[in-house]
Short mmCIF file of C-alpha atoms and ligand atoms in Angstrom, two decimals:
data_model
loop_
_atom_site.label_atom_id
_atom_site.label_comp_id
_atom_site.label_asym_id
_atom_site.label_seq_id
_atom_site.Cartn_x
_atom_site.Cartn_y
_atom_site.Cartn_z
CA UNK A 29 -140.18 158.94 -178.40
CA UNK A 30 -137.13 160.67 -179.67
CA UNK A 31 -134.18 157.76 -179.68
CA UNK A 32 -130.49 160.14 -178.97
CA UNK A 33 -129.24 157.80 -182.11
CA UNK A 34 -131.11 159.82 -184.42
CA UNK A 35 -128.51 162.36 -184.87
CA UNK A 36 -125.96 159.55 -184.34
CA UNK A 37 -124.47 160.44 -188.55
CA UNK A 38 -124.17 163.66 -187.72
CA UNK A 39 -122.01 163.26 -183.72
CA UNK A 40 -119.95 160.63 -185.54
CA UNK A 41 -119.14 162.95 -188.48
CA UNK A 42 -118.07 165.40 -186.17
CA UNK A 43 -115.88 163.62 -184.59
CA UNK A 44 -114.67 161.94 -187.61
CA UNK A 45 -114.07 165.63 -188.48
CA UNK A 46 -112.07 166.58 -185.24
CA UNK A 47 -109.64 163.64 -185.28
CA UNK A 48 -109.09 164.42 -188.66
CA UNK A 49 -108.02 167.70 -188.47
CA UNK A 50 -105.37 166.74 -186.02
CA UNK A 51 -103.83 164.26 -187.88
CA UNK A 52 -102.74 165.24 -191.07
CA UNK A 53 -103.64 162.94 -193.45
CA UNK A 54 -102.98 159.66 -191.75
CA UNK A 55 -105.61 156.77 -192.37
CA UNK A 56 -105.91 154.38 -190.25
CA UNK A 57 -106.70 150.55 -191.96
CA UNK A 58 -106.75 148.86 -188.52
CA UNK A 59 -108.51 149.56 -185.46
CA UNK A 60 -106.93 147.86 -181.93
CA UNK A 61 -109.12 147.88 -178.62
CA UNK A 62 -106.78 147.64 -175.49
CA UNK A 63 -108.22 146.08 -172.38
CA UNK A 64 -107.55 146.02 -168.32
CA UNK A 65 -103.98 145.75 -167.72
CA UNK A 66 -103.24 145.64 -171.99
CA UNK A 67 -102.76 148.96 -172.13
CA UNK A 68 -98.51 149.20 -172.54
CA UNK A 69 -99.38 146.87 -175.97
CA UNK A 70 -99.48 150.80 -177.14
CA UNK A 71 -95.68 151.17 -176.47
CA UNK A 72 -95.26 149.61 -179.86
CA UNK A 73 -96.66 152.24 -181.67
CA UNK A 74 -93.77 153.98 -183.89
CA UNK A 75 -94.22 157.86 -183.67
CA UNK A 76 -97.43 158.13 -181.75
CA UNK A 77 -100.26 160.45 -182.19
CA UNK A 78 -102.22 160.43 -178.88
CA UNK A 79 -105.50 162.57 -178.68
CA UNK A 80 -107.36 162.22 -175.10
CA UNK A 81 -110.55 161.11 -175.53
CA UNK A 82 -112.09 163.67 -173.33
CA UNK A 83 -110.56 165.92 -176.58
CA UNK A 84 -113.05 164.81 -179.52
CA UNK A 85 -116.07 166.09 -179.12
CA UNK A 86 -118.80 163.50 -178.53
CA UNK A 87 -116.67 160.91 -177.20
CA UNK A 88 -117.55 159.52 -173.85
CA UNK A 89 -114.63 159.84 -170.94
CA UNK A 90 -112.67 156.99 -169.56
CA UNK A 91 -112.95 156.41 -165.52
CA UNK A 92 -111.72 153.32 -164.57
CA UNK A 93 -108.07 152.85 -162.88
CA UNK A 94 -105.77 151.01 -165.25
CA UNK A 95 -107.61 152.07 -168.67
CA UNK A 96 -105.91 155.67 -169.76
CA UNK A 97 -108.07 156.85 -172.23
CA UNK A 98 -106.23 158.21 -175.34
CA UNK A 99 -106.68 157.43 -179.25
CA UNK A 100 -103.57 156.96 -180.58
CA UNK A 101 -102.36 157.01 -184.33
CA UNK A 102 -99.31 155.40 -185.41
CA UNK A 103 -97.48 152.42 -187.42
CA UNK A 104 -97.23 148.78 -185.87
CA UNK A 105 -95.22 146.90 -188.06
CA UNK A 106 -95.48 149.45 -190.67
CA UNK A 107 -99.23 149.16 -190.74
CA UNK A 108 -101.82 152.66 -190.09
CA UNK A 109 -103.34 152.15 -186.78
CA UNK A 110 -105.54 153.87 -184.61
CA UNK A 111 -106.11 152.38 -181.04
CA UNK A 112 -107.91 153.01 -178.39
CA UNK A 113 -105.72 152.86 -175.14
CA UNK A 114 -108.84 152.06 -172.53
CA UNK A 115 -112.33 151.21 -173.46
CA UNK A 116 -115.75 152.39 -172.33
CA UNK A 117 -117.32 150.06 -170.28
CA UNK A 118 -121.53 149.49 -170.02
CA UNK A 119 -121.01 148.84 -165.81
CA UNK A 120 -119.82 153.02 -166.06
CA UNK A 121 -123.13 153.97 -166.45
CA UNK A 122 -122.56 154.60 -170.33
CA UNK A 123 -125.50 154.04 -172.76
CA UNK A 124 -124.30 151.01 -175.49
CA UNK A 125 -124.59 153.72 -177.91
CA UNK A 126 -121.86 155.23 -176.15
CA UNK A 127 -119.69 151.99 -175.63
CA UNK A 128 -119.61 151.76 -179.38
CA UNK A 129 -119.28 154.64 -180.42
CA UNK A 130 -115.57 154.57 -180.81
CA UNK A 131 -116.11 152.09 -182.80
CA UNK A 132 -118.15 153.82 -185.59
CA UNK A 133 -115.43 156.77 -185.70
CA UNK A 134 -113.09 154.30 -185.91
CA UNK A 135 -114.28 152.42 -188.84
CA UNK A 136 -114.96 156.00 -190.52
CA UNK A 137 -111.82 157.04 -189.97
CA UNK A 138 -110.62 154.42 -192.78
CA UNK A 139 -109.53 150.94 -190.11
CA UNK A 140 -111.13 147.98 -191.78
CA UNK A 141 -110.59 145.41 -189.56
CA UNK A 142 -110.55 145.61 -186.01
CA UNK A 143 -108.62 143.88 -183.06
CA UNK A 144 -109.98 143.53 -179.71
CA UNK A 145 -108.27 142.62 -176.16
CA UNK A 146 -109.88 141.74 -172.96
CA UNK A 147 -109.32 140.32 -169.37
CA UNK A 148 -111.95 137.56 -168.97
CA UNK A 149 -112.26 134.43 -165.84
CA UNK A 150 -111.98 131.46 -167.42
CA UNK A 151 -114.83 128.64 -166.98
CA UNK A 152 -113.13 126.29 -169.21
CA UNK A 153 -111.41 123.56 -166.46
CA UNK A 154 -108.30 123.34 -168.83
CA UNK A 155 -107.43 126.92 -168.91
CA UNK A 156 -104.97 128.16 -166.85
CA UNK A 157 -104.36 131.60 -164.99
CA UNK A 158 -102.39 133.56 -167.82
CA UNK A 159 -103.19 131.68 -170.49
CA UNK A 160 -104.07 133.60 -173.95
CA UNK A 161 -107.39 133.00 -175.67
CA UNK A 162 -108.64 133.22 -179.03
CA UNK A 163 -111.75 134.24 -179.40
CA UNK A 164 -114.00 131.64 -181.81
CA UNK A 165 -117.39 133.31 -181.03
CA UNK A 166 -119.42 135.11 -177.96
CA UNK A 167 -122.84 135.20 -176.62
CA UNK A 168 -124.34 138.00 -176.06
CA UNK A 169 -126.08 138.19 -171.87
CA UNK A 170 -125.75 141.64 -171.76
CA UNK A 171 -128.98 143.51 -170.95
CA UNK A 172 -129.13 145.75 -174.19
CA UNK A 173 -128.34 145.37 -177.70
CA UNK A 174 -126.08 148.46 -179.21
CA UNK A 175 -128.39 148.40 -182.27
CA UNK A 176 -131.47 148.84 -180.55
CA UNK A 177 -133.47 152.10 -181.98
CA UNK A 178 -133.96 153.32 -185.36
CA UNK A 179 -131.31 151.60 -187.82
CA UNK A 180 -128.97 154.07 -190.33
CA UNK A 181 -128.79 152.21 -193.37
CA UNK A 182 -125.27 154.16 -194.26
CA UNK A 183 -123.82 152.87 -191.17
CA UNK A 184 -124.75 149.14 -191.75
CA UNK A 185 -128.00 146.91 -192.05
CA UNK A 186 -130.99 146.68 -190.11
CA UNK A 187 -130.48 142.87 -189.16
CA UNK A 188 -126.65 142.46 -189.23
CA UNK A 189 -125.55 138.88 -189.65
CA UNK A 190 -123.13 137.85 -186.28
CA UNK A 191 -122.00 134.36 -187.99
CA UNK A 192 -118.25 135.21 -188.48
CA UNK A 193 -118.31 138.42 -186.30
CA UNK A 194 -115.06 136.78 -185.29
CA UNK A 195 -113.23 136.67 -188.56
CA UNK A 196 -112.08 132.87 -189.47
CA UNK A 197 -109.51 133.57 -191.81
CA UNK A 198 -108.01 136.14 -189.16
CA UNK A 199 -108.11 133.40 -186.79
CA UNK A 200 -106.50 130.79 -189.26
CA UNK A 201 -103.52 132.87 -189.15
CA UNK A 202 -103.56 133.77 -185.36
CA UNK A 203 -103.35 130.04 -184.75
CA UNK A 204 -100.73 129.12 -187.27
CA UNK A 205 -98.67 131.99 -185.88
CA UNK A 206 -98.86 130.77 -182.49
CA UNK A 207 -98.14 127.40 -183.47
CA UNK A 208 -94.98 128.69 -185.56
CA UNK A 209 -93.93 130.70 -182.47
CA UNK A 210 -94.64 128.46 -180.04
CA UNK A 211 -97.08 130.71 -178.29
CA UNK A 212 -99.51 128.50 -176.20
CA UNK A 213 -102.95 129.81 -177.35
CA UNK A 214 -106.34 128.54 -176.21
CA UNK A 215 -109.78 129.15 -178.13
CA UNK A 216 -113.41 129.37 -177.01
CA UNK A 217 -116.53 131.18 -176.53
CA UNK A 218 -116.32 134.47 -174.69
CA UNK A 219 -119.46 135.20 -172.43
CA UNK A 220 -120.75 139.24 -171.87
CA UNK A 221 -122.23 140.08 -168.43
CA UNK A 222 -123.01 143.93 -167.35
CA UNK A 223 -120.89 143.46 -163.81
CA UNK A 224 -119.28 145.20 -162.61
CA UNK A 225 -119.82 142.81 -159.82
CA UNK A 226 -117.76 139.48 -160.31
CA UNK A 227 -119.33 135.75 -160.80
CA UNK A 228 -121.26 133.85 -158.36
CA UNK A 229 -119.79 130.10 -158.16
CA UNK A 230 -123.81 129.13 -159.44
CA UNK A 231 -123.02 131.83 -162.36
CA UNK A 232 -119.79 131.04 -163.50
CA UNK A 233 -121.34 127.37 -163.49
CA UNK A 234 -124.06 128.58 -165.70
CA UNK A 235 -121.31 130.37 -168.07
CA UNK A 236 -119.92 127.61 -168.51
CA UNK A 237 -123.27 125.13 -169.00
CA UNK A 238 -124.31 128.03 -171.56
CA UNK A 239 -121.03 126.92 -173.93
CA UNK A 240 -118.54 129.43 -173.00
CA UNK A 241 -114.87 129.48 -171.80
CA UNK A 242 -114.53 132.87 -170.73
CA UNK A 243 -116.39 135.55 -169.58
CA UNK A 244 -116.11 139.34 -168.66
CA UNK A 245 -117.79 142.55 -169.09
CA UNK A 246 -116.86 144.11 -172.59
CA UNK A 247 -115.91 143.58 -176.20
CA UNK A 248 -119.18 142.25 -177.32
CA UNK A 249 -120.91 145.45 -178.13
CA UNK A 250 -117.86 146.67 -179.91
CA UNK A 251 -117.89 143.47 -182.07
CA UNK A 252 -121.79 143.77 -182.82
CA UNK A 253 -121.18 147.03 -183.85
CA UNK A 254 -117.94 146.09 -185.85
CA UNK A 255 -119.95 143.88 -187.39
CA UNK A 256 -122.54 146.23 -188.41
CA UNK A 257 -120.19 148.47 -189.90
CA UNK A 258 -118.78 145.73 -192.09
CA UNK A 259 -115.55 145.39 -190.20
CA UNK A 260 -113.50 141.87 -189.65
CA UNK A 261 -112.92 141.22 -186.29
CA UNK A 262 -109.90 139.27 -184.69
CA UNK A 263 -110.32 138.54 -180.94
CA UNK A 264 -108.31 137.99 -177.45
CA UNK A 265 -108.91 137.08 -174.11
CA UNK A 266 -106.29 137.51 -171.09
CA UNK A 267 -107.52 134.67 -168.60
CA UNK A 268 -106.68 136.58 -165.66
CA UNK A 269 -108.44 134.27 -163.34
CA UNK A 270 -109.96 130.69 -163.71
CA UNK A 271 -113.74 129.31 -161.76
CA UNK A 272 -112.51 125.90 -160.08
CA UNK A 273 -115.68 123.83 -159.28
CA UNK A 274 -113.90 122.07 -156.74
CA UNK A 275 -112.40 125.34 -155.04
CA UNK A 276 -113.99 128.69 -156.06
CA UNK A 277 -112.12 131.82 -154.88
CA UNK A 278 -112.65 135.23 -154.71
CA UNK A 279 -110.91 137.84 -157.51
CA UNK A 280 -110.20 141.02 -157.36
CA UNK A 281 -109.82 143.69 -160.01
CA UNK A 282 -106.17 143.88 -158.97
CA UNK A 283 -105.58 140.68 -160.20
CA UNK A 284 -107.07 141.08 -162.81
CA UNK A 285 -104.79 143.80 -163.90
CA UNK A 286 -101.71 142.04 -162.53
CA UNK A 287 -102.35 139.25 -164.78
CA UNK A 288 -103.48 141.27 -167.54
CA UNK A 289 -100.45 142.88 -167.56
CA UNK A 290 -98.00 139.96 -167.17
CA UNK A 291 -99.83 137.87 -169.63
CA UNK A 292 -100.15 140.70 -172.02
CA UNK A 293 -96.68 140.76 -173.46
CA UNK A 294 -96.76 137.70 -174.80
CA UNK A 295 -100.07 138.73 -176.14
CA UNK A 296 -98.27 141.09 -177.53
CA UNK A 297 -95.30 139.43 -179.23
CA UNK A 298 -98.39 137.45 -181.25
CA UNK A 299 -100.05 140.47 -182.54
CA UNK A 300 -96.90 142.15 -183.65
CA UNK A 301 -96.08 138.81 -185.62
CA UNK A 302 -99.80 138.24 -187.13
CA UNK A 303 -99.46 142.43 -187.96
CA UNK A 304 -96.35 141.77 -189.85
CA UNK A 305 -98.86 139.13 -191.98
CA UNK A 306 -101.36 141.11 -192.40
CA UNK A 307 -102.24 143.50 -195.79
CA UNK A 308 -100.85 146.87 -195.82
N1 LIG B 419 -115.61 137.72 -164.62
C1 LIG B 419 -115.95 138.79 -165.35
N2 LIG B 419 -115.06 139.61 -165.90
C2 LIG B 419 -113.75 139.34 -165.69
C3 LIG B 419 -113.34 138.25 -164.92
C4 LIG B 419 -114.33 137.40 -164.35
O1 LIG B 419 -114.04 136.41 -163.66
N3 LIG B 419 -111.97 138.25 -164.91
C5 LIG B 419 -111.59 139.33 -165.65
N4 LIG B 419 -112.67 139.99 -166.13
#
């Protein structure tokens, strides 16, 4: 059986290639993955580069309302970043391999650590709808592995270690910032299902019995994959909605992206503080 990541090198490469030509020079060190509803976090960017994504060759397309689907290259806080303004999402119908993929370019494009955003329901009882989330670790329920098929050594190791695929010194600093700023931040486990289709009551039950706080539908393929690629990951959840036990209602991808967006500025204000700390 012929695996499509065989030739994986050589699609990355030419995208790598692509990008490159377009943007004279400039090397991203950090990597930022906007979620639902995150997506104005972009409007920070000084002098931004934006390349559609249906532009590089190889990359998947974005079709989801609220995700816009541009790389962009520019300065936050003075630092080279390139970010990806809507993420691909395994519920589309894209392989993982394609979910990630961004990912890999990324990373060969020069960014060395990567930040990820996300909307997730909370499961923990003491979060609270619009409360911010670090995220201290994830477990992985989604039903296939990015990594699956033949391994490329030059992209990263054949059994990848996941036990600080969410950075700890990163999150030191996210939490003293927060503190120092007074920005109310929680921290758990974030839970990955397929969905698209929302929790059950009996699932978001079993999230939570499973040890998470949060859970959605993204971020943890990108982080495997970070982590494969030798990249430091720093992590957020928006909790755009919250499971009560005792009353258990319905949300709605509107919401979601209500919240999202609301609850993303101050998400915001903490990343371009913990930028400003961070290495050139
Ligand atoms: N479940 C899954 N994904 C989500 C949720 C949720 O409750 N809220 C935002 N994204």
């Amino acid at each position: 059986m012929v695996y499509p990541s065989q030739d994986l090198k050589r699609r990355l490469l030419q995208s790598v290639d692509a990008i490159q030509s377009r943007i004279q020079g400039f090397e991203p060190h950090y990597a930022l993955i906007l979620g639902s509803g995150l997506g104005h976090l972009a409007e920070h960017l000084e002098q931004p580069l934006a390349i559609p994504y249906w532009e590089i060759p190889n990359f998947p397309v974005s079709t989801v309302a609220g995700h816009a689907g541009n790389l962009l290259f520019g300065r936050l806080a003075g630092r080279p970043f390139v970010v990806m303004q809507g993420r691909f999402h395994y519920y589309e119908g894209y392989a993982m391999e394609e979910v990630t993929f961004p990912v890999r370019v990324m990373k060969l494009l020069g960014a060395k650590t990567l930040i990820v955003s996300n909307a997730a329901g909370g499961v923990n009882p003491h979060f609270q709808v619009g409360d911010l989330m670090l995220i201290r670790d994830h477990i992985n329920l989604m039903p296939e592995n990015p990594l699956r098929g033949p391994n490329d050594p030059s992209l990263g190791p054949r059994f990848p270690s996941m036990h600080n695929a969410y950075d700890a010194t990163l999150r030191q600093k996210a939490r003293s910032l927060a503190e120092a700023l007074d920005i109310p931040l929680k921290e758990g486990v974030y839970l990955a299902l397929q969905g698209p289709n929302l929790e059950t009551p009996a699932e978001y039950r079993m999230v939570r019995i499973l040890g998470a706080d949060a859970v959605g539908m993204s971020t943890v393929p990108e982080v495997i994959v970070a982590n494969h690629m030798g990249m430091s990951v720093l992590g957020f959840s928006v909790i755009t909605n919250v499971f009560r036990e005792e009353a258990p209602e319905p949300t709605t991808h509107e919401d979601v992206v209500a919240v999202s967006e609301k609850a993303g500025k101050v998400l915001g204000q903490l990343l371009e503080a913990l930028i400003q700390e961070l290495p050139e």
